mmCIF file of C-alpha atoms in Angstrom:
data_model
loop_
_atom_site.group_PDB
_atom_site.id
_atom_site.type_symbol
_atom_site.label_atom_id
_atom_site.label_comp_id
_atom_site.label_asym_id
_atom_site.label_seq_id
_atom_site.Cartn_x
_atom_site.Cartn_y
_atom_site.Cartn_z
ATOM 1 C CA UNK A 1019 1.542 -5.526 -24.968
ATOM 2 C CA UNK A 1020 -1.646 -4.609 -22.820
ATOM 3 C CA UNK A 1021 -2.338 -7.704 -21.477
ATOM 4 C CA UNK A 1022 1.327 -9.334 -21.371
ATOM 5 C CA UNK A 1023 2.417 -6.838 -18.499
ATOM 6 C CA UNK A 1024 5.300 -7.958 -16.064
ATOM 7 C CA UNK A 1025 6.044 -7.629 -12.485
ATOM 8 C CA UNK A 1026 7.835 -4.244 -12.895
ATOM 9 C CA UNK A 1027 5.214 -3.537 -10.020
ATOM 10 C CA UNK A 1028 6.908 -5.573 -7.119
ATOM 11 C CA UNK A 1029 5.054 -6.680 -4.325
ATOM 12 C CA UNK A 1030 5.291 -4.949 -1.427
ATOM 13 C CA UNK A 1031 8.662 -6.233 0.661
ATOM 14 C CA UNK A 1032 8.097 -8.375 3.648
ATOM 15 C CA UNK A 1033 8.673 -5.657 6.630
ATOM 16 C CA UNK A 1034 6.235 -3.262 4.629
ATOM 17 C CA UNK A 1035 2.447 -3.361 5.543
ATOM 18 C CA UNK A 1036 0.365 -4.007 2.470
ATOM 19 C CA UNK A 1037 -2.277 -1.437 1.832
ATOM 20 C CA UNK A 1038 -5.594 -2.724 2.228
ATOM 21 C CA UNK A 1039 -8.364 -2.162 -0.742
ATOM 22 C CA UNK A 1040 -12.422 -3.917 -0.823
ATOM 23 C CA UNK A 1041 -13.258 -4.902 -4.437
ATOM 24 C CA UNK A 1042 -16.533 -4.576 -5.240
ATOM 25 C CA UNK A 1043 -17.199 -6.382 -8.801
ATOM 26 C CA UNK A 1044 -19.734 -8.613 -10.725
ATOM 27 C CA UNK A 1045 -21.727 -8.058 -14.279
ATOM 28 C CA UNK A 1046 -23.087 -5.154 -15.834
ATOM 29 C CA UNK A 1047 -26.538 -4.014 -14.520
ATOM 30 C CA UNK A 1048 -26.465 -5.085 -11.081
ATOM 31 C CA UNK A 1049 -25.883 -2.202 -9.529
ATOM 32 C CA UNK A 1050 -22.820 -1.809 -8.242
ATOM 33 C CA UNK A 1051 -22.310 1.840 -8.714
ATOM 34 C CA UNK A 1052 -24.868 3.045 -6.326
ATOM 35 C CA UNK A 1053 -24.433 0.132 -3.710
ATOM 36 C CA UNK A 1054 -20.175 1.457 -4.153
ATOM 37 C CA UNK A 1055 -20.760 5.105 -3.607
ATOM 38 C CA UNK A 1056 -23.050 4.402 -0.415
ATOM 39 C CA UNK A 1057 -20.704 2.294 0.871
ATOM 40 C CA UNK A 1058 -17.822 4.769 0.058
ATOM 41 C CA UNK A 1059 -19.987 6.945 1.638
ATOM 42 C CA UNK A 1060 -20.581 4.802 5.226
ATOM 43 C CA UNK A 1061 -16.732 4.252 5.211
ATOM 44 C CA UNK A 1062 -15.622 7.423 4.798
ATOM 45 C CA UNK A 1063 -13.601 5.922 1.521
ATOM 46 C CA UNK A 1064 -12.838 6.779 -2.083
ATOM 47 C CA UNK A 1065 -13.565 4.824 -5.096
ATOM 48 C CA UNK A 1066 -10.864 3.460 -7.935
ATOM 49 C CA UNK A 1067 -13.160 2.732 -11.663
ATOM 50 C CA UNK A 1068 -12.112 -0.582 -12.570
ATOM 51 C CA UNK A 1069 -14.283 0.030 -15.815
ATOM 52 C CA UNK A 1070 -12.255 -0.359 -18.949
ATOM 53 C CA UNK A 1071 -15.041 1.445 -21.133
ATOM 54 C CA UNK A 1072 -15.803 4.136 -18.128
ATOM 55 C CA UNK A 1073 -12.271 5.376 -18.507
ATOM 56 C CA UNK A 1074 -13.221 7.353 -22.060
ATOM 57 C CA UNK A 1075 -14.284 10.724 -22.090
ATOM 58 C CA UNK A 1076 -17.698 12.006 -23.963
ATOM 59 C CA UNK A 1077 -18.875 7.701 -23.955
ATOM 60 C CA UNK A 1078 -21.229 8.111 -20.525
ATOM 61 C CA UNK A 1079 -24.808 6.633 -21.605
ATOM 62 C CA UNK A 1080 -23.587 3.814 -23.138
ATOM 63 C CA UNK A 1081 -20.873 3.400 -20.459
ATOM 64 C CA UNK A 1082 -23.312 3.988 -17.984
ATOM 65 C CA UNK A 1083 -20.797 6.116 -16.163
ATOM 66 C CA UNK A 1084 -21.692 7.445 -13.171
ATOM 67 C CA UNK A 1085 -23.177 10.958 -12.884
ATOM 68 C CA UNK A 1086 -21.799 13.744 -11.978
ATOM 69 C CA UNK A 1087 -24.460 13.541 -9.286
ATOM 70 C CA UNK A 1088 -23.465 10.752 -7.799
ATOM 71 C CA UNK A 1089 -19.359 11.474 -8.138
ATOM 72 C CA UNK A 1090 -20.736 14.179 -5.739
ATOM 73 C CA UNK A 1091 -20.985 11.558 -3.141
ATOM 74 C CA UNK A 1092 -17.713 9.735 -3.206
ATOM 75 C CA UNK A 1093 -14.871 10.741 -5.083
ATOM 76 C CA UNK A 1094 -13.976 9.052 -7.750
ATOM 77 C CA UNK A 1095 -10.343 7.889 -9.634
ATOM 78 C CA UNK A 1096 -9.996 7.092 -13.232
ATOM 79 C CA UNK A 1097 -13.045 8.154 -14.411
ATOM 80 C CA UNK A 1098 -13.604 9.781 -17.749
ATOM 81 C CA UNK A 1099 -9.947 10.812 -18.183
ATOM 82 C CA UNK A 1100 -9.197 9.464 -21.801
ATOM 83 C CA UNK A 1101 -10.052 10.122 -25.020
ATOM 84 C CA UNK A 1102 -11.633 7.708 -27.281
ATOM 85 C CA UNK A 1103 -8.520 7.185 -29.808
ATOM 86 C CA UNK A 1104 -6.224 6.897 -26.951
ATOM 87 C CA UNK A 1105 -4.567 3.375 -25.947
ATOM 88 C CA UNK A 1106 -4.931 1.779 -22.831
ATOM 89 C CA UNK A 1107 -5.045 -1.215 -21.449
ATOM 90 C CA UNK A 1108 -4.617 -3.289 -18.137
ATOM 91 C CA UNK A 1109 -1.062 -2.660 -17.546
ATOM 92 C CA UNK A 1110 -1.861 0.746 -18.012
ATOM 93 C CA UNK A 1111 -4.600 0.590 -15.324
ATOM 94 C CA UNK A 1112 -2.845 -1.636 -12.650
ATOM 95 C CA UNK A 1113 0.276 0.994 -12.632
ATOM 96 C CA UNK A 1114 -1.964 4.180 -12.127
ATOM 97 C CA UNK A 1115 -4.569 2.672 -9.673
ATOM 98 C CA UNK A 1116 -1.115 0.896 -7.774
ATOM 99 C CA UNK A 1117 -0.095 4.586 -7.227
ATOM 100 C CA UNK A 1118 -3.355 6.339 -6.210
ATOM 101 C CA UNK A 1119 -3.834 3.088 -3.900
ATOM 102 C CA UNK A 1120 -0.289 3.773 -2.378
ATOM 103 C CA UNK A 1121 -1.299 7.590 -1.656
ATOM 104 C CA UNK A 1122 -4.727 6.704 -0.410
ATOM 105 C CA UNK A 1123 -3.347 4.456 1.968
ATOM 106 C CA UNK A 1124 -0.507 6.984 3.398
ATOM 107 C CA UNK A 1125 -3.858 9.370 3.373
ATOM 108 C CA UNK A 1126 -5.502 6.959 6.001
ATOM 109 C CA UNK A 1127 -8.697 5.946 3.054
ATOM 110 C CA UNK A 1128 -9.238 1.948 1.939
ATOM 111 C CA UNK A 1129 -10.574 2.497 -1.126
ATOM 112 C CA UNK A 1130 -13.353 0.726 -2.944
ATOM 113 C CA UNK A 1131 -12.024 -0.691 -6.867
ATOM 114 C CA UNK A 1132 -15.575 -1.117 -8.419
ATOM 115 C CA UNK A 1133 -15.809 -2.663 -11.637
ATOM 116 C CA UNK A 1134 -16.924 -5.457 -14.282
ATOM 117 C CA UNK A 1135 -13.402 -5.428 -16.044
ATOM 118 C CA UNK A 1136 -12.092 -9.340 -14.484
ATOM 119 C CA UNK A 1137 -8.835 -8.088 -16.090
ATOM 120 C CA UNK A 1138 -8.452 -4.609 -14.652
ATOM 121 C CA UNK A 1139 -8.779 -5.891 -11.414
ATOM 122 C CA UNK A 1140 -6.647 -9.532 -11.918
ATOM 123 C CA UNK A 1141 -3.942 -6.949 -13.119
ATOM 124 C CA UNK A 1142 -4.494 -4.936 -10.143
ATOM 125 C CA UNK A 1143 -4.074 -7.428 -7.525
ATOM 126 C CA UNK A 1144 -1.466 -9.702 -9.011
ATOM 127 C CA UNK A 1145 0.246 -8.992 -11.523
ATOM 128 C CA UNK A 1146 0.296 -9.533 -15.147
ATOM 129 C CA UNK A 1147 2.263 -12.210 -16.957
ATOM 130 C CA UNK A 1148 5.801 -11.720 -19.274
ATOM 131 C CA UNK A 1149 6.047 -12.425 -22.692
ATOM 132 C CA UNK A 1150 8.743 -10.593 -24.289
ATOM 133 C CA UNK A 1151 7.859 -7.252 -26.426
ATOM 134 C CA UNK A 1152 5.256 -7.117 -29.131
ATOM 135 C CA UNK A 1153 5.631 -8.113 -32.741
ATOM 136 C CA UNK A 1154 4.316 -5.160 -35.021
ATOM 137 C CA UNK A 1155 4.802 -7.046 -37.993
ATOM 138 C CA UNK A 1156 2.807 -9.789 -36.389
ATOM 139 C CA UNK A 1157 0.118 -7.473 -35.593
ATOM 140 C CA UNK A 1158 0.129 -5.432 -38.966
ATOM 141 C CA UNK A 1159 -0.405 -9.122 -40.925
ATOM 142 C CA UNK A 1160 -2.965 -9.661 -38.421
ATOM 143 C CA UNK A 1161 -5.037 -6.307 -38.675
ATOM 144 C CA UNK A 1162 -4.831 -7.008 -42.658
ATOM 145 C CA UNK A 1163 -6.165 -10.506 -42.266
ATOM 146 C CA UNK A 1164 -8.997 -9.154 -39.611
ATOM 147 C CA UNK A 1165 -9.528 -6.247 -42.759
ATOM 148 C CA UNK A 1166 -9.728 -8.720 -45.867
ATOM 149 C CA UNK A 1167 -11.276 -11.729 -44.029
ATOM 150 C CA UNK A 1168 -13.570 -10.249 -41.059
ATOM 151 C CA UNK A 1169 -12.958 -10.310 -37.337
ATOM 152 C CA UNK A 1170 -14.951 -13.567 -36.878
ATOM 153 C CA UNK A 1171 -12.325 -14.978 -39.156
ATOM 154 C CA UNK A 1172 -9.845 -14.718 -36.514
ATOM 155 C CA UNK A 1173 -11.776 -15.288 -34.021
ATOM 156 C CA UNK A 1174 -12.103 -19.044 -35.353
ATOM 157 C CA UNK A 1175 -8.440 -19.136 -36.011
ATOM 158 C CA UNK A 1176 -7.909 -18.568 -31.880
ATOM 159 C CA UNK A 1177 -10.537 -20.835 -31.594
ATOM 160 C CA UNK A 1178 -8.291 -23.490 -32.693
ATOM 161 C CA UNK A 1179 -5.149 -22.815 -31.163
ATOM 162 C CA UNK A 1180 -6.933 -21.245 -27.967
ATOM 163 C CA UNK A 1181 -10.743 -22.459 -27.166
ATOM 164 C CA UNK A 1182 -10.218 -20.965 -23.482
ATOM 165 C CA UNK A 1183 -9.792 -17.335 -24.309
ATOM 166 C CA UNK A 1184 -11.440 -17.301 -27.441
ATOM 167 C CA UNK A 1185 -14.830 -18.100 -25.413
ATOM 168 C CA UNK A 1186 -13.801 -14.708 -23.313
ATOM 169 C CA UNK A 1187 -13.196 -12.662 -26.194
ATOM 170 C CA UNK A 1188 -16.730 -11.655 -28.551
ATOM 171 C CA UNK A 1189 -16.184 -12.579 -32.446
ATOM 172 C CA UNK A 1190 -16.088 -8.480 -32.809
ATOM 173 C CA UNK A 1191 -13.891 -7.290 -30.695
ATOM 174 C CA UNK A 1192 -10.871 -7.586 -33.152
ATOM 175 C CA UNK A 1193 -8.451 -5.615 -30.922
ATOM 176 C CA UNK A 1194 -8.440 -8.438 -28.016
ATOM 177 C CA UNK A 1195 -8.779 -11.208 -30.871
ATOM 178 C CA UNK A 1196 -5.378 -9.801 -32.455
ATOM 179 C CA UNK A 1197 -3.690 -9.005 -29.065
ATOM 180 C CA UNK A 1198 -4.233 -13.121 -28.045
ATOM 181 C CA UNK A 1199 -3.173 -14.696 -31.303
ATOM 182 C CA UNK A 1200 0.040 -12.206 -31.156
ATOM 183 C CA UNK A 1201 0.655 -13.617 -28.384
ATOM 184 C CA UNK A 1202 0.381 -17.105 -29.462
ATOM 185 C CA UNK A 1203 2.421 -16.254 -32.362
ATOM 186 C CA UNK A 1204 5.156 -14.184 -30.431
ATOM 187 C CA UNK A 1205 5.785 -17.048 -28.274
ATOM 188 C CA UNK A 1206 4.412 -20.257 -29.206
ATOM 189 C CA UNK A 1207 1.986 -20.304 -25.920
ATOM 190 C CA UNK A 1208 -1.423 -19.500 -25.619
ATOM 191 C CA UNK A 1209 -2.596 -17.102 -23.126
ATOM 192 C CA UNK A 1210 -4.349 -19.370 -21.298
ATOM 193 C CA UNK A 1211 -0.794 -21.849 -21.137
ATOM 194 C CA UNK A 1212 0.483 -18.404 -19.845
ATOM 195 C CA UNK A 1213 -2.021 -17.546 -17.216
ATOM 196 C CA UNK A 1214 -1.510 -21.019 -15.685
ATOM 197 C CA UNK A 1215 2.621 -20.572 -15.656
ATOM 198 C CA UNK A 1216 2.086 -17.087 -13.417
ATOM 199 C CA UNK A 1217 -0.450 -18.824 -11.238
ATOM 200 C CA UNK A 1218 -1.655 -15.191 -10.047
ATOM 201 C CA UNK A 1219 -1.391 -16.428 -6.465
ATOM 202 C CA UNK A 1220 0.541 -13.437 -5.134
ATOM 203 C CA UNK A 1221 -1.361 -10.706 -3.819
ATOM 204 C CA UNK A 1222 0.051 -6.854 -3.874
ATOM 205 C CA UNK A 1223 -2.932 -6.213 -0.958
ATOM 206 C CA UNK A 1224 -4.788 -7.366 1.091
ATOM 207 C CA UNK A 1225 -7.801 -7.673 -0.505
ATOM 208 C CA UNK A 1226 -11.403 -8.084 0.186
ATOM 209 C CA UNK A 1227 -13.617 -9.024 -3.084
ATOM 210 C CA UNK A 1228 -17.034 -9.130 -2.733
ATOM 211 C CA UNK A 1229 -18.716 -10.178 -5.750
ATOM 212 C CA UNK A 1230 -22.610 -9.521 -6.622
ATOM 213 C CA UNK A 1231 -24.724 -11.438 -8.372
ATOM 214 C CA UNK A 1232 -28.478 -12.171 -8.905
ATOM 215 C CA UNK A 1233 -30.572 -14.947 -10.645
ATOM 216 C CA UNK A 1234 -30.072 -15.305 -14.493
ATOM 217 C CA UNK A 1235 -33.187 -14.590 -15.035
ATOM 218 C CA UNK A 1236 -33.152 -11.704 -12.891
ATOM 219 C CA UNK A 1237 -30.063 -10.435 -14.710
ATOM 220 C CA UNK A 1238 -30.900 -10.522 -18.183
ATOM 221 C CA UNK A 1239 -34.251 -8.837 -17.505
ATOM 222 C CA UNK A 1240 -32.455 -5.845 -15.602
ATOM 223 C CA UNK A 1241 -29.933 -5.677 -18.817
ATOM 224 C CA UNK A 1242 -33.252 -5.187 -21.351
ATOM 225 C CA UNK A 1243 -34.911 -2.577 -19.322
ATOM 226 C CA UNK A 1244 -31.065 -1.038 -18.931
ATOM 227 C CA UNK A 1245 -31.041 -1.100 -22.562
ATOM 228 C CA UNK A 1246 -34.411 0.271 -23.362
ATOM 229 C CA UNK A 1247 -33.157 3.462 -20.469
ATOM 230 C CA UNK A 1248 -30.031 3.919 -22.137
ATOM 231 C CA UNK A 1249 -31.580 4.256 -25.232
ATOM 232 C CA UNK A 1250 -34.150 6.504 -23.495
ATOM 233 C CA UNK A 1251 -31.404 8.653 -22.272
ATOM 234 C CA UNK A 1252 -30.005 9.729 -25.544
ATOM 235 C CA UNK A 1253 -27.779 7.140 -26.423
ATOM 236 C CA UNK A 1254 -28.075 7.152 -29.901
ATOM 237 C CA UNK A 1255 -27.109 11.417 -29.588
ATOM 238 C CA UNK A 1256 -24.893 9.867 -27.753
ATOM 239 C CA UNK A 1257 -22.999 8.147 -30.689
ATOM 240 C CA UNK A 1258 -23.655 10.780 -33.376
ATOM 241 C CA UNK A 1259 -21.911 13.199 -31.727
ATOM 242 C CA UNK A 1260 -18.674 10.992 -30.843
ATOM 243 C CA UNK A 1261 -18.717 10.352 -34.978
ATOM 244 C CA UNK A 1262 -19.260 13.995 -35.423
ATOM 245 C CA UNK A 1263 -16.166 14.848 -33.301
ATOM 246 C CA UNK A 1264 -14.244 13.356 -35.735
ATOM 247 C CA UNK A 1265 -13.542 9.800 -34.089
ATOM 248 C CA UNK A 1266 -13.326 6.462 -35.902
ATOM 249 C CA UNK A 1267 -16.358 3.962 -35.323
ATOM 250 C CA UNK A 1268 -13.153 1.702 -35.779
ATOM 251 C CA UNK A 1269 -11.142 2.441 -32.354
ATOM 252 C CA UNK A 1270 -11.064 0.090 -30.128
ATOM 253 C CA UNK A 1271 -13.486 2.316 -27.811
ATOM 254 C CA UNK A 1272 -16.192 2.707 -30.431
ATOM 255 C CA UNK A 1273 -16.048 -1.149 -30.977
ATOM 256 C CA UNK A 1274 -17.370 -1.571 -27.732
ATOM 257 C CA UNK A 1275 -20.847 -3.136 -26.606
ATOM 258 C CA UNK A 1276 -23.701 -0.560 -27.566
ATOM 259 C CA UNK A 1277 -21.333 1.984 -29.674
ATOM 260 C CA UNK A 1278 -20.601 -0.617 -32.422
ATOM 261 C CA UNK A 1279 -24.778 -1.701 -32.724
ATOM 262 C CA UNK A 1280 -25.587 2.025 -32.931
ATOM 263 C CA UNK A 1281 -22.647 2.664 -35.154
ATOM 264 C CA UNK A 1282 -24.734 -0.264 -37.384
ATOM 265 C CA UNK A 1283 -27.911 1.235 -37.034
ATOM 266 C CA UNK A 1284 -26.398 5.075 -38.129
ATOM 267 C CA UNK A 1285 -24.513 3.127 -41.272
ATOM 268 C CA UNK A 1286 -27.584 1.484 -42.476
ATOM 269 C CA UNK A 1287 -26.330 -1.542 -41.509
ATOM 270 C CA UNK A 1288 -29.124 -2.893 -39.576
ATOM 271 C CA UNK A 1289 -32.977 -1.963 -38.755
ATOM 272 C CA UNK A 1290 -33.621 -0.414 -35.546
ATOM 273 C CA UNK A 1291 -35.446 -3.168 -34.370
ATOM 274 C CA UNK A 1292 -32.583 -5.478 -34.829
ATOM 275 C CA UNK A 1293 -30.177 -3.088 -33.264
ATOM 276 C CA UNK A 1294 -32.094 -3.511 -30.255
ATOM 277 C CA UNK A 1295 -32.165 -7.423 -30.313
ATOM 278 C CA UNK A 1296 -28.223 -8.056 -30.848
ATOM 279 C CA UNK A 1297 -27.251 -4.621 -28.564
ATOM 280 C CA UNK A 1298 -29.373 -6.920 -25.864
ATOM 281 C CA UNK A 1299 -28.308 -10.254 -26.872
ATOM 282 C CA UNK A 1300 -24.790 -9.107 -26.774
ATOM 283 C CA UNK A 1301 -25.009 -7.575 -23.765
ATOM 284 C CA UNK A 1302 -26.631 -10.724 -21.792
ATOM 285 C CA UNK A 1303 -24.010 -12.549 -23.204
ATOM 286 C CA UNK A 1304 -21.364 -10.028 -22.183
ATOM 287 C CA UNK A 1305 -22.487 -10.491 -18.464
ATOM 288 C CA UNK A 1306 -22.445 -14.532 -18.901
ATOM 289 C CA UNK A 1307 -18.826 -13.836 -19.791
ATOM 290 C CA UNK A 1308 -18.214 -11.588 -17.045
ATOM 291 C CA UNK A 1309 -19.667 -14.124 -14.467
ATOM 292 C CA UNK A 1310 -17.711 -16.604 -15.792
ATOM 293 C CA UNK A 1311 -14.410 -14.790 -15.176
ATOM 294 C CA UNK A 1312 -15.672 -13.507 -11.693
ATOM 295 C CA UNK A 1313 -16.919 -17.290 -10.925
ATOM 296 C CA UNK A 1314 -13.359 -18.729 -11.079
ATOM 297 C CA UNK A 1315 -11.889 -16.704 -8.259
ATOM 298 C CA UNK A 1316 -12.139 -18.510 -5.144
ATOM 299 C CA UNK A 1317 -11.643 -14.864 -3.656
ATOM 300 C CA UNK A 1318 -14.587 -13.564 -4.049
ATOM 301 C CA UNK A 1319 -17.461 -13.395 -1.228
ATOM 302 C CA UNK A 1320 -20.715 -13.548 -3.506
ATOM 303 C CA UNK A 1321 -23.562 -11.909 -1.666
ATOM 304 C CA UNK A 1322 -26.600 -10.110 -3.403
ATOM 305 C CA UNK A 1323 -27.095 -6.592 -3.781
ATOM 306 C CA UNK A 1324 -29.802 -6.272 -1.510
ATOM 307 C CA UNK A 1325 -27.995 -7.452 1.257
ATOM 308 C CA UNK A 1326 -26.259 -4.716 2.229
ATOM 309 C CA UNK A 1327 -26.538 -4.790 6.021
ATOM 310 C CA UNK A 1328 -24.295 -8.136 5.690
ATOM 311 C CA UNK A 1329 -21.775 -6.459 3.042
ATOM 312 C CA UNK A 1330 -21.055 -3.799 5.208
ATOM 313 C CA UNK A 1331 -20.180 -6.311 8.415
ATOM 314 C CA UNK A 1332 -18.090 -8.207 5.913
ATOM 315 C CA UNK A 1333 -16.188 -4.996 4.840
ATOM 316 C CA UNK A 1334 -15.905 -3.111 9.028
ATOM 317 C CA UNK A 1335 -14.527 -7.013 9.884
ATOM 318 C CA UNK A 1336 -11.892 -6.713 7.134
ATOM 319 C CA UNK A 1337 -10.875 -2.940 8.097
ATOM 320 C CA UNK A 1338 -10.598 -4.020 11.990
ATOM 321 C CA UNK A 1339 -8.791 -7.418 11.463
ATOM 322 C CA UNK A 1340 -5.002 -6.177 11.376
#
């Protein structure tokens, strides 16, 4: 299962140096892809997308993927390099990036994982947890329940059993809603019961996490006028065209923030105007999540994106200190 990965990814035996990686991370609409590629760019680095929607190919408005301008100015990994219908998942994610960190590092480059995905880069660094293989007839009953009854349905029902996670996890994003009570079925323990067995204190690097953040109010202000420029952009072109390439507004991708309020709007489902009320609401409410998950690591190094003169002397002490 995506998020019940194991430790087939052993940490790095005692007489072997651990590579070194920076993670730059924090919610969406701060920023961090330009202040990522100029630092790339000042450390002569690389940088690793720890973006679980910036992974899909043909979804870049709405992903707000970086441009191929400014890929021009750091090379980037695991960018736009699946299709919309295919699976993946953290597991997934922390094995590739594992290798291309590994070759990096024989290479001589420390490379930056940038991201908002708290899971991406948990798996990542260390480790996912065990719990035995997935269920399909668990999942099958659940997908039936999440068609007959509604995703918010479930959502409730891992409410219950799992108040923790459920508060992660939006009422419509069935996928992860199914995935945690499967797991709570599967083997009578909750994810977050699980998370607290594994601990996570292990670390496959050495790692530096710098974390971004900004006022609230600051925030959620950037996130409307992000909104109002994606939309701007061609965002809702965007959409059509993903539908007119023959992919479900189901998958797991298209159920995403942005694609499943458009998907709404082209259905009849919704007014415009209120399109652009949730697809904001949600969104603010996505990076309250996000800042909660970033929040409880005691890793991270929280300094604002304008102070990048002090990032940078936080990132050449890490690379110096052996």
């Amino acid at each position: 299962m995506a998020i019940l990965a194991n430790n087939s990814l052993d940490l790095h035996p005692p007489n072997i140096v651990k590579p070194k990686i920076i993670v730059i991370c924090g919610p969406t609409a701060l920023g961090k892809t330009s202040i990522a590629i100029d630092l790339a760019g000042t450390f002569s680095s690389e940088i690793i997308n720890a973006d679980s929607m910036q992974i899909y190919r043909y979804m870049d408005i709405g992903t707000a993927k970086p441009t191929p301008d400014e890929q021009s100015y750091a090379t980037h990994h695991m960018i736009d390099f699946v299709n919309p219908d295919e699976h993946f998942d953290a597991r997934k994610f922390a094995e590739m990036a594992h290798k291309k960190i590994i070759k990096l590092h024989a290479d001589g480059v420390t490379p930056f994982v940038v991201g908002g995905t708290g899971l991406y880069i948990k798996a990542l660094v260390h480790g996912l947890f065990k719990s035995g293989q997935a269920d399909p007839h668990i999942r099958s009953r659940l997908q039936e329940q999440a068609r007959i009854c509604g995703s918010d349905f479930l959502h409730q029902k891992l409410n219950r059993h799992d108040p923790e996670t459920a508060e992660k996890i939006h009422p419509n994003d069935t996928y992860r809603i199914i995935r945690a009570l499967e797991v709570h079925e599967s083997t009578g323990k909750t994810i977050t019961a699980l998370h607290r067995e594994h601990g996570f204190k292990d670390n496959r690097f050495r790692v530096l996490k710098i974390g971004l953040h900004i006022s609230r109010e600051v925030l959620y202000d950037r996130i409307n006028h992000r909104v109002d420029a994606m939309i701007e952009s061609g965002f809702l072109k965007e959409v059509k065209e993903i539908l007119n390439m023959g992919y479900s507004d189901s998958l797991k991708s298209m159920q995403s923030i942005g694609y499943r309020h458009l998907v709404d709007f082209i259905k009849g489902r919704c007014s415009w105007n209120e399109m652009l009320r949730t697809l904001k609401r949600d969104t603010r409410r996505y990076a309250k999540r996000q800042l909660t998950w970033f929040k409880a690591d005691p890793e991270i190094v929280w300094r604002k994106p304008g102070q990048l003169r002090e990032i940078r002397r936080l990132i050449k002490k890490f690379l110096q200190d052996e």
